[in-house]
Short mmCIF file of C-alpha atoms and ligand atoms in Angstrom, two decimals:
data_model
loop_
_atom_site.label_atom_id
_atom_site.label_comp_id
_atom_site.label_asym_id
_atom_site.label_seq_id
_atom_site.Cartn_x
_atom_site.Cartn_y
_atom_site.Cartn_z
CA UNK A 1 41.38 52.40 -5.68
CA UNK A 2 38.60 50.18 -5.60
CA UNK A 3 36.82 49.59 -2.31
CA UNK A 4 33.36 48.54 -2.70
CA UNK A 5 31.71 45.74 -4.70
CA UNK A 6 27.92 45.66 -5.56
CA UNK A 7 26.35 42.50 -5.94
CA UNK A 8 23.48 42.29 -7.89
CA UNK A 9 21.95 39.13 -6.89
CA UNK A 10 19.05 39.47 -9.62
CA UNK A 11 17.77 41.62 -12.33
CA UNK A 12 14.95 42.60 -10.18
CA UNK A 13 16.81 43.51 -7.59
CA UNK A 14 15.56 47.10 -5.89
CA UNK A 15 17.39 49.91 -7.23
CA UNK A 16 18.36 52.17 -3.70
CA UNK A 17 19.63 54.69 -6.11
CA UNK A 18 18.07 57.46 -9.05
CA UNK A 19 17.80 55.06 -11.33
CA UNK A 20 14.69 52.71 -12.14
CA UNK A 21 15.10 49.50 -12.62
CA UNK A 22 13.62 48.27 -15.96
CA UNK A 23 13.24 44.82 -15.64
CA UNK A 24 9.87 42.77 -14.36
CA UNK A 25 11.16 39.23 -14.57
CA UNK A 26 13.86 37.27 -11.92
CA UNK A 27 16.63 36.66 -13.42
CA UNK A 28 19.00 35.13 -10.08
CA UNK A 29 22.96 35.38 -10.41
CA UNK A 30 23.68 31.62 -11.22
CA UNK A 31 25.68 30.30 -7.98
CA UNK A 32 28.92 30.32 -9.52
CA UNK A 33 29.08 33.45 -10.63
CA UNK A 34 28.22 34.43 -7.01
CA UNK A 35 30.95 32.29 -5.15
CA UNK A 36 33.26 33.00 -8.01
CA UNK A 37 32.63 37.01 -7.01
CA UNK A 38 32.67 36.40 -3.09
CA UNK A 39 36.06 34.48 -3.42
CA UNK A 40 37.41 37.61 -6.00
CA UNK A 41 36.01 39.87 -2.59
CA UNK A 42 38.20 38.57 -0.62
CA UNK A 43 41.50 38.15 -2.70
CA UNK A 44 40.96 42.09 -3.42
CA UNK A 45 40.12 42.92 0.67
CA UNK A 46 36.41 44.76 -0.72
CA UNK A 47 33.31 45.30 1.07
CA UNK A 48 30.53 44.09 -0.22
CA UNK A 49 26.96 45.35 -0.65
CA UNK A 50 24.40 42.41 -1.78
CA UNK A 51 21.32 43.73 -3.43
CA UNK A 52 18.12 41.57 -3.13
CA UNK A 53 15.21 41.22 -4.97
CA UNK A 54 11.67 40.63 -3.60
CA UNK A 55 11.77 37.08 -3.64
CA UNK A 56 13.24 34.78 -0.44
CA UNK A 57 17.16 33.36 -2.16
CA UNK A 58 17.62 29.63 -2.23
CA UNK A 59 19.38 28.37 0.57
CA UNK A 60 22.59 27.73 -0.64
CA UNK A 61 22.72 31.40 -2.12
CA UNK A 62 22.08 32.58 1.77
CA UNK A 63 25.08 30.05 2.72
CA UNK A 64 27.66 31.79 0.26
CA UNK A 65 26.42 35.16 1.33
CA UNK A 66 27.37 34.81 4.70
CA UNK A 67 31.06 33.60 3.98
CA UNK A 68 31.86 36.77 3.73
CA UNK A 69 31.11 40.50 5.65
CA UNK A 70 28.83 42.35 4.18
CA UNK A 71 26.04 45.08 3.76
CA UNK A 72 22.60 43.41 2.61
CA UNK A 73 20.34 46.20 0.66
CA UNK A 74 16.79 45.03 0.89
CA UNK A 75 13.14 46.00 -0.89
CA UNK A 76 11.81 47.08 2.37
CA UNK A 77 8.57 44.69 1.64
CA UNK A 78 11.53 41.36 2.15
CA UNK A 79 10.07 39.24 4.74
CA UNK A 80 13.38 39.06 6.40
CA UNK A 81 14.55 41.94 7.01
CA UNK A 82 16.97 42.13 9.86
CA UNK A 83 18.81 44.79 12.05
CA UNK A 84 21.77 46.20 10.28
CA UNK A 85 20.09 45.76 6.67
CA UNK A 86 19.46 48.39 4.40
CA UNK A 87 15.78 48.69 3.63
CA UNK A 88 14.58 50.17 1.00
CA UNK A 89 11.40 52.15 -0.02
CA UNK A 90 10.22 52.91 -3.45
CA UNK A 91 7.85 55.56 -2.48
CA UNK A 92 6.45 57.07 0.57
CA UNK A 93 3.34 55.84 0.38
CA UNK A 94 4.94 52.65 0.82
CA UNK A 95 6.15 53.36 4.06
CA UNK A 96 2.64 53.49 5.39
CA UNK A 97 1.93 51.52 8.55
CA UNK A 98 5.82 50.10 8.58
CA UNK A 99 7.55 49.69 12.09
CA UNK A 100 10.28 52.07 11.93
CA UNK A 101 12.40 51.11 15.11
CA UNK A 102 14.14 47.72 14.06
CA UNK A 103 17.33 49.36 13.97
CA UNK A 104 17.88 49.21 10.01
CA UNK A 105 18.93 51.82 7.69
CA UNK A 106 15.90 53.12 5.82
CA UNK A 107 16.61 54.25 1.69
CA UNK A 108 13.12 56.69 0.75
CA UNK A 109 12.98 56.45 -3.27
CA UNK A 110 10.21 59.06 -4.40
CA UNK A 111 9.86 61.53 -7.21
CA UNK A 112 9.75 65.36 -7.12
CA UNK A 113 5.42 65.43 -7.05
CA UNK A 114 5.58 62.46 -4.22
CA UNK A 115 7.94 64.53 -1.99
CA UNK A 116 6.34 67.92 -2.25
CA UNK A 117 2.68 66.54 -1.75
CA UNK A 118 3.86 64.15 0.85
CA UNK A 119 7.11 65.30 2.27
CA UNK A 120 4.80 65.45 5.92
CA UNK A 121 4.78 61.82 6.12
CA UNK A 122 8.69 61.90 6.74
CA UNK A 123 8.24 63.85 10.19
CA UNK A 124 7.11 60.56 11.92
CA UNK A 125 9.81 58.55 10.30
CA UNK A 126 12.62 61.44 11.57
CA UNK A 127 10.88 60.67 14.89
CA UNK A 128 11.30 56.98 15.35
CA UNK A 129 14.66 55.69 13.04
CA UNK A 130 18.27 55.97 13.31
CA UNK A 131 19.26 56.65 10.15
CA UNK A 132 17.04 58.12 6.74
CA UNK A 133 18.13 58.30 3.10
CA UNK A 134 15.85 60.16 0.89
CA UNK A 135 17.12 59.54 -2.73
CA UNK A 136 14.71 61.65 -5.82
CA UNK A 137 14.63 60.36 -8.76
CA UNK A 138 13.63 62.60 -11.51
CA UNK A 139 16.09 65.51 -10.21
CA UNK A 140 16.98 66.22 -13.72
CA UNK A 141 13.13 67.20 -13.81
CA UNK A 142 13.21 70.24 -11.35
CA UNK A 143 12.54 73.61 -12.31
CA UNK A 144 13.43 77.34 -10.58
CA UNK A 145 9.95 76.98 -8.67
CA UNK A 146 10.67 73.36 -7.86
CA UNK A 147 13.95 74.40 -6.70
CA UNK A 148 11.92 77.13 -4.40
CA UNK A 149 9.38 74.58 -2.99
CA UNK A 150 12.44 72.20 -2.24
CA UNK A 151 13.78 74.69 0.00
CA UNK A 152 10.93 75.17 2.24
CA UNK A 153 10.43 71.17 1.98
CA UNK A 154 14.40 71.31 3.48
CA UNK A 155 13.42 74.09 6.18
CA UNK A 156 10.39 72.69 7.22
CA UNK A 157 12.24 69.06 7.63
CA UNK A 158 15.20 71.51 9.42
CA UNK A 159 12.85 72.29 12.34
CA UNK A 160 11.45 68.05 12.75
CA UNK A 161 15.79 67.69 13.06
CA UNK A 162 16.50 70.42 15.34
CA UNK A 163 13.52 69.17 17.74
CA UNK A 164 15.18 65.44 17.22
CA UNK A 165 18.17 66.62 18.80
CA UNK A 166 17.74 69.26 21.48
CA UNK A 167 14.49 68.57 22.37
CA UNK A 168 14.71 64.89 22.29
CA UNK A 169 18.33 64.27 22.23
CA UNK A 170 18.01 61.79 19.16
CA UNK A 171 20.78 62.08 16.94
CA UNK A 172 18.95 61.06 13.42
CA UNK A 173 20.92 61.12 10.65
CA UNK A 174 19.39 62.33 7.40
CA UNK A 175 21.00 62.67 4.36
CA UNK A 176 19.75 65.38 2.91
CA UNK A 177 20.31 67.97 5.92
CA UNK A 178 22.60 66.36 8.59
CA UNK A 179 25.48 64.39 6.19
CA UNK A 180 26.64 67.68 5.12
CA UNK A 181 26.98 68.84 9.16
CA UNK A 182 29.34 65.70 9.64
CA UNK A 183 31.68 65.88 6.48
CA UNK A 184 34.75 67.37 6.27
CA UNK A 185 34.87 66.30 2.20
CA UNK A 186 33.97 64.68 -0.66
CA UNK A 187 31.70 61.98 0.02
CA UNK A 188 30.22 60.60 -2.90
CA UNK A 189 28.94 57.22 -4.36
CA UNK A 190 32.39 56.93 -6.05
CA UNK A 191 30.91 54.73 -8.98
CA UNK A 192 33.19 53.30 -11.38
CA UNK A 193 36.62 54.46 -8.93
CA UNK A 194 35.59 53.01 -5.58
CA UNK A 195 32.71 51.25 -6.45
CA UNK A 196 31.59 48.25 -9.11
CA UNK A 197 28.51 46.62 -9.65
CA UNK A 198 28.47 43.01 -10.71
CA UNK A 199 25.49 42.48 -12.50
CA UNK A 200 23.84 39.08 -12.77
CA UNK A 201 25.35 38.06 -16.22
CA UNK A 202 28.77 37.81 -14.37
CA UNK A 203 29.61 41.58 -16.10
CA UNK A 204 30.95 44.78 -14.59
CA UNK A 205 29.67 47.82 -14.58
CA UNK A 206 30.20 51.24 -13.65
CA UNK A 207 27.10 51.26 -11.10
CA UNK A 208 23.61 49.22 -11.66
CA UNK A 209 22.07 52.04 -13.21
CA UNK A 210 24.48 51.60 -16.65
CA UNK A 211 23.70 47.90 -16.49
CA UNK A 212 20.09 48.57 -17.36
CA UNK A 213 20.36 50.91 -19.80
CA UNK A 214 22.20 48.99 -21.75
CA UNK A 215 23.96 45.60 -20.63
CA UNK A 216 26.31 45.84 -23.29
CA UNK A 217 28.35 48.79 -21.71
CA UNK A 218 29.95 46.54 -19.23
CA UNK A 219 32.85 46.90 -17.69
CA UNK A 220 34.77 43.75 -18.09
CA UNK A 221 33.96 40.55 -16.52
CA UNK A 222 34.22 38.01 -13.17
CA UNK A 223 36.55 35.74 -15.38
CA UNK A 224 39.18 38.52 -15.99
CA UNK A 225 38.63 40.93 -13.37
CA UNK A 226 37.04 45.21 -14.35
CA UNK A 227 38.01 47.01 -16.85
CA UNK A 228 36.94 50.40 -16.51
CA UNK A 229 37.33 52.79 -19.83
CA UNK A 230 38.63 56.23 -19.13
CA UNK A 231 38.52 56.00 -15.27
CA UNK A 232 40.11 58.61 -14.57
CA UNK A 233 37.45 60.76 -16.26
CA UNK A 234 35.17 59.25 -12.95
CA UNK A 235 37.54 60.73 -10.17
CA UNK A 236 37.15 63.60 -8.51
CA UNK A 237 39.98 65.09 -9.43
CA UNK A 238 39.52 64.97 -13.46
CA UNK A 239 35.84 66.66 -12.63
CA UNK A 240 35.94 70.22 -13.27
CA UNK A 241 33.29 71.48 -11.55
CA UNK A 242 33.28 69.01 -8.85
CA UNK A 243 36.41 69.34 -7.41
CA UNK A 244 36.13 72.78 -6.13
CA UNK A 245 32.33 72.08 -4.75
CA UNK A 246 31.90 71.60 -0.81
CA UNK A 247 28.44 70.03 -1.28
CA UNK A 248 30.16 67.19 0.18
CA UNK A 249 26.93 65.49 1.02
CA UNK A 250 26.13 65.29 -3.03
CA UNK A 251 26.22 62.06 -4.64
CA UNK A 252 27.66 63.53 -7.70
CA UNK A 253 25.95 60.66 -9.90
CA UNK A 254 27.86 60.10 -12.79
CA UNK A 255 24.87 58.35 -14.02
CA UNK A 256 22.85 61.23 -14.32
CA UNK A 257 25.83 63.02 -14.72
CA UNK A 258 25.90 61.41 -18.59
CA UNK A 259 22.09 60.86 -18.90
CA UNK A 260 21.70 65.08 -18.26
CA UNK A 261 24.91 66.49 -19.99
CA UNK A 262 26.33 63.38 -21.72
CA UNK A 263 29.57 63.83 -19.66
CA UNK A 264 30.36 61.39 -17.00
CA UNK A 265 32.60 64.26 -15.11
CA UNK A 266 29.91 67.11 -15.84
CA UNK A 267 27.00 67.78 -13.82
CA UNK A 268 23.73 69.09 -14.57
CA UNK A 269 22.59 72.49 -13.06
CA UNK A 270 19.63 70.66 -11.30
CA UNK A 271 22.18 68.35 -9.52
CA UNK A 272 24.34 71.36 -7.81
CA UNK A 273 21.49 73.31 -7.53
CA UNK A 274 19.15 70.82 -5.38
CA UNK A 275 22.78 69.61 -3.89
CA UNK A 276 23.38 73.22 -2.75
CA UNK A 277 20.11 74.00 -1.50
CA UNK A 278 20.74 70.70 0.99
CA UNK A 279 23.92 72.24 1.71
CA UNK A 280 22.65 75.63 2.54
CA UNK A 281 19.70 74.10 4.65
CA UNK A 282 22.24 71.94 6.71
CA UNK A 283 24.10 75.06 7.51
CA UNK A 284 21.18 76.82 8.73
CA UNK A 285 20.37 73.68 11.23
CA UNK A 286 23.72 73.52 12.22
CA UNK A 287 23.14 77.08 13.58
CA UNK A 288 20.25 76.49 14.75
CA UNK A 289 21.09 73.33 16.99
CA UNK A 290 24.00 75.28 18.16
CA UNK A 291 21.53 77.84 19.72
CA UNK A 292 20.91 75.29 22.19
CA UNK A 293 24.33 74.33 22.90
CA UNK A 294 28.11 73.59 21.63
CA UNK A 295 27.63 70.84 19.19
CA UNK A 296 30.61 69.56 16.95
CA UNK A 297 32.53 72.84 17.81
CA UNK A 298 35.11 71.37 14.83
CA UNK A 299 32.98 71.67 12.21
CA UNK A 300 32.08 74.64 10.12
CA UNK A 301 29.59 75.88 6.81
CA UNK A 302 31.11 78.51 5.59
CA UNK A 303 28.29 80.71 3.91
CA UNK A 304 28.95 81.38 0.02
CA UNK A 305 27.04 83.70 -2.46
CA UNK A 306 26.49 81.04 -5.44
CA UNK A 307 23.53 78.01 -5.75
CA UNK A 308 25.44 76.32 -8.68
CA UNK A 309 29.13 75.75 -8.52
CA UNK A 310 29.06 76.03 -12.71
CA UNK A 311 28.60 79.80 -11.91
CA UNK A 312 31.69 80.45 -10.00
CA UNK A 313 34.01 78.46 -12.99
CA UNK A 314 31.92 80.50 -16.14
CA UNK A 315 32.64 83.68 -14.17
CA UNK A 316 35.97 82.68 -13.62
CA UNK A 317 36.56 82.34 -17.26
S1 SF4 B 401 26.78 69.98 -6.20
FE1 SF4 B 401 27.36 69.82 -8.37
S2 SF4 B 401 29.52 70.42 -8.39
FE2 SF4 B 401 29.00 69.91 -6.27
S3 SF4 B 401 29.56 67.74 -6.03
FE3 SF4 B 401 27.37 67.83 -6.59
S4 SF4 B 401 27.33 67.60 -8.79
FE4 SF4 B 401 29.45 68.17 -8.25
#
């Protein structure tokens, strides 16, 4: 059932996701289209998640936007960025010299050879926010020694947590290593079966990502409402693999899902694997923190002997 819309209020809006956007020039949602979508919002009961580009939105766009609750996802360079909004990097190096403490959510976009040369620079940001998303976004480029260097990346990030909260008592949340400790399931981006992206050309699509490679492959329209082909090849439960995974912290893109194995329901062996390596480094801070103390006594990592999910179904077979 569909919970979420995505607005995307231009097409050079920032991507918070794996994929790169591809276009350079602004290209707003014309306002009807946009009151048109807030109005559909509303008749359906969805949240909504604006996405901004760099630019400062006429002032009648900002009037429809706040008719109705929602989540605004900003380039982190926005002048107006505001407490509550979703603020988003598109490398580390662009976090340099940024206040960290103005209560947003922080998105980290980098690539593989950013993070492991600068993956240092996050330990001050772990310090000082409430809540860090580190999204990478070449995965489908990691190899067996990348995979090793990402686990000591994830250990050596492991030890900035466990300071954060017995040391400090400051409950960051991290995606990549505390998610995981929280979730009790599946809690992916849900794209295309709880989550739609309006694009600025009044089309739906599966996520933002399928918008720019190719605007065509929409997903029906504002005018007559989505129309998603095969969903049910995007649930969970029609993903083979997927469904028996408790990397519940994975964002199972079905993006890269198609771009890596051409299957929206299949996964690549770089996604599980750098999935499960986050999985297996949030079990080992879980233990850790608990050294200290009871923490979420109802919550439990069970160890397992496999790194990529695919190899438990091919032996089953
Ligand atoms: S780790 Fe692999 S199998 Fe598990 S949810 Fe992610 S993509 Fe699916």
């Amino acid at each position: 059932m569909l919970k979420y819309l995505i607005i995307q209020l231009d097409d050079t809006s920032t991507s918070f996701c794996h994929y790169n956007t591809s276009h350079d020039n602004p290209n707003l949602m014309p306002l009807d289209i946009l009151k048109k979508a807030i109005r559909w919002s509303m008749v359906e009961n969805l949240n909504v998640q604006f996405i901004y580009p760099e630019y400062t939105l006429p002032e009648e766009y900002n009037e429809a936007i706040e008719k109705i609750n929602h989540t605004k996802i900003k380039p982190a360079t926005y002048e107006h960025l505001s407490e509550g909004d979703i603020a988003v990097f598109n490398s580390i190096a662009e976090t340099q010299g940024f206040d960290f403490t103005n209560g947003a959510n922080y998105v980290i976009r980098t690539c593989k050879d950013e993070l492991f040369k600068s993956f240092n620079d996050l330990r001050a940001i772990l310090e000082t926010s409430g809540r860090l998303s580190l999204v990478i976004s070449d995965i489908q480029k990691f190899d067996k020694n990348d995979f090793s260097i990402y686990k000591s990346i994830l250990e050596r990030l492991a030890e900035v947590i466990r300071t954060e909260y017995v040391d400090k008592r400051h409950p960051i949340q991290f995606n990549l290593l505390t998610d995981r400790m929280m979730l009790i399931s599946m809690n992916n981006c849900g794209a295309g079966d709880e989550c739609i992206t309006l694009a600025p050309n009044g089309r739906f699509y599966i996520c933002p990502a399928f918008y720019y490679d190719n605007p065509e492959d929409n997903a029906g329209d504002i005018e007559n409402g989505p129309d998603v082909k095969n969903q049910q090849l995007l649930k969970l439960d029609h993903a083979p693999i997927c469904r028996h995974c408790d990397a519940f912290q994975c964002h199972r893109c079905v993006w890269l899902n198609r771009l890596t194995t051409l299957e929206v329901n299949t996964p690549s062996h770089e996604q599980c694997v750098v999935a499960h390596l986050e999985r297996n480094a949030s079990r080992q801070l879980l233990a850790d923190i608990r050294e200290a103390g009871e923490f979420i006594p109802d919550k439990d990592i069970p160890e397992i002997d496999y790194i990529d999910p695919f190899d438990l179904v091919k032996n089953k077979l």
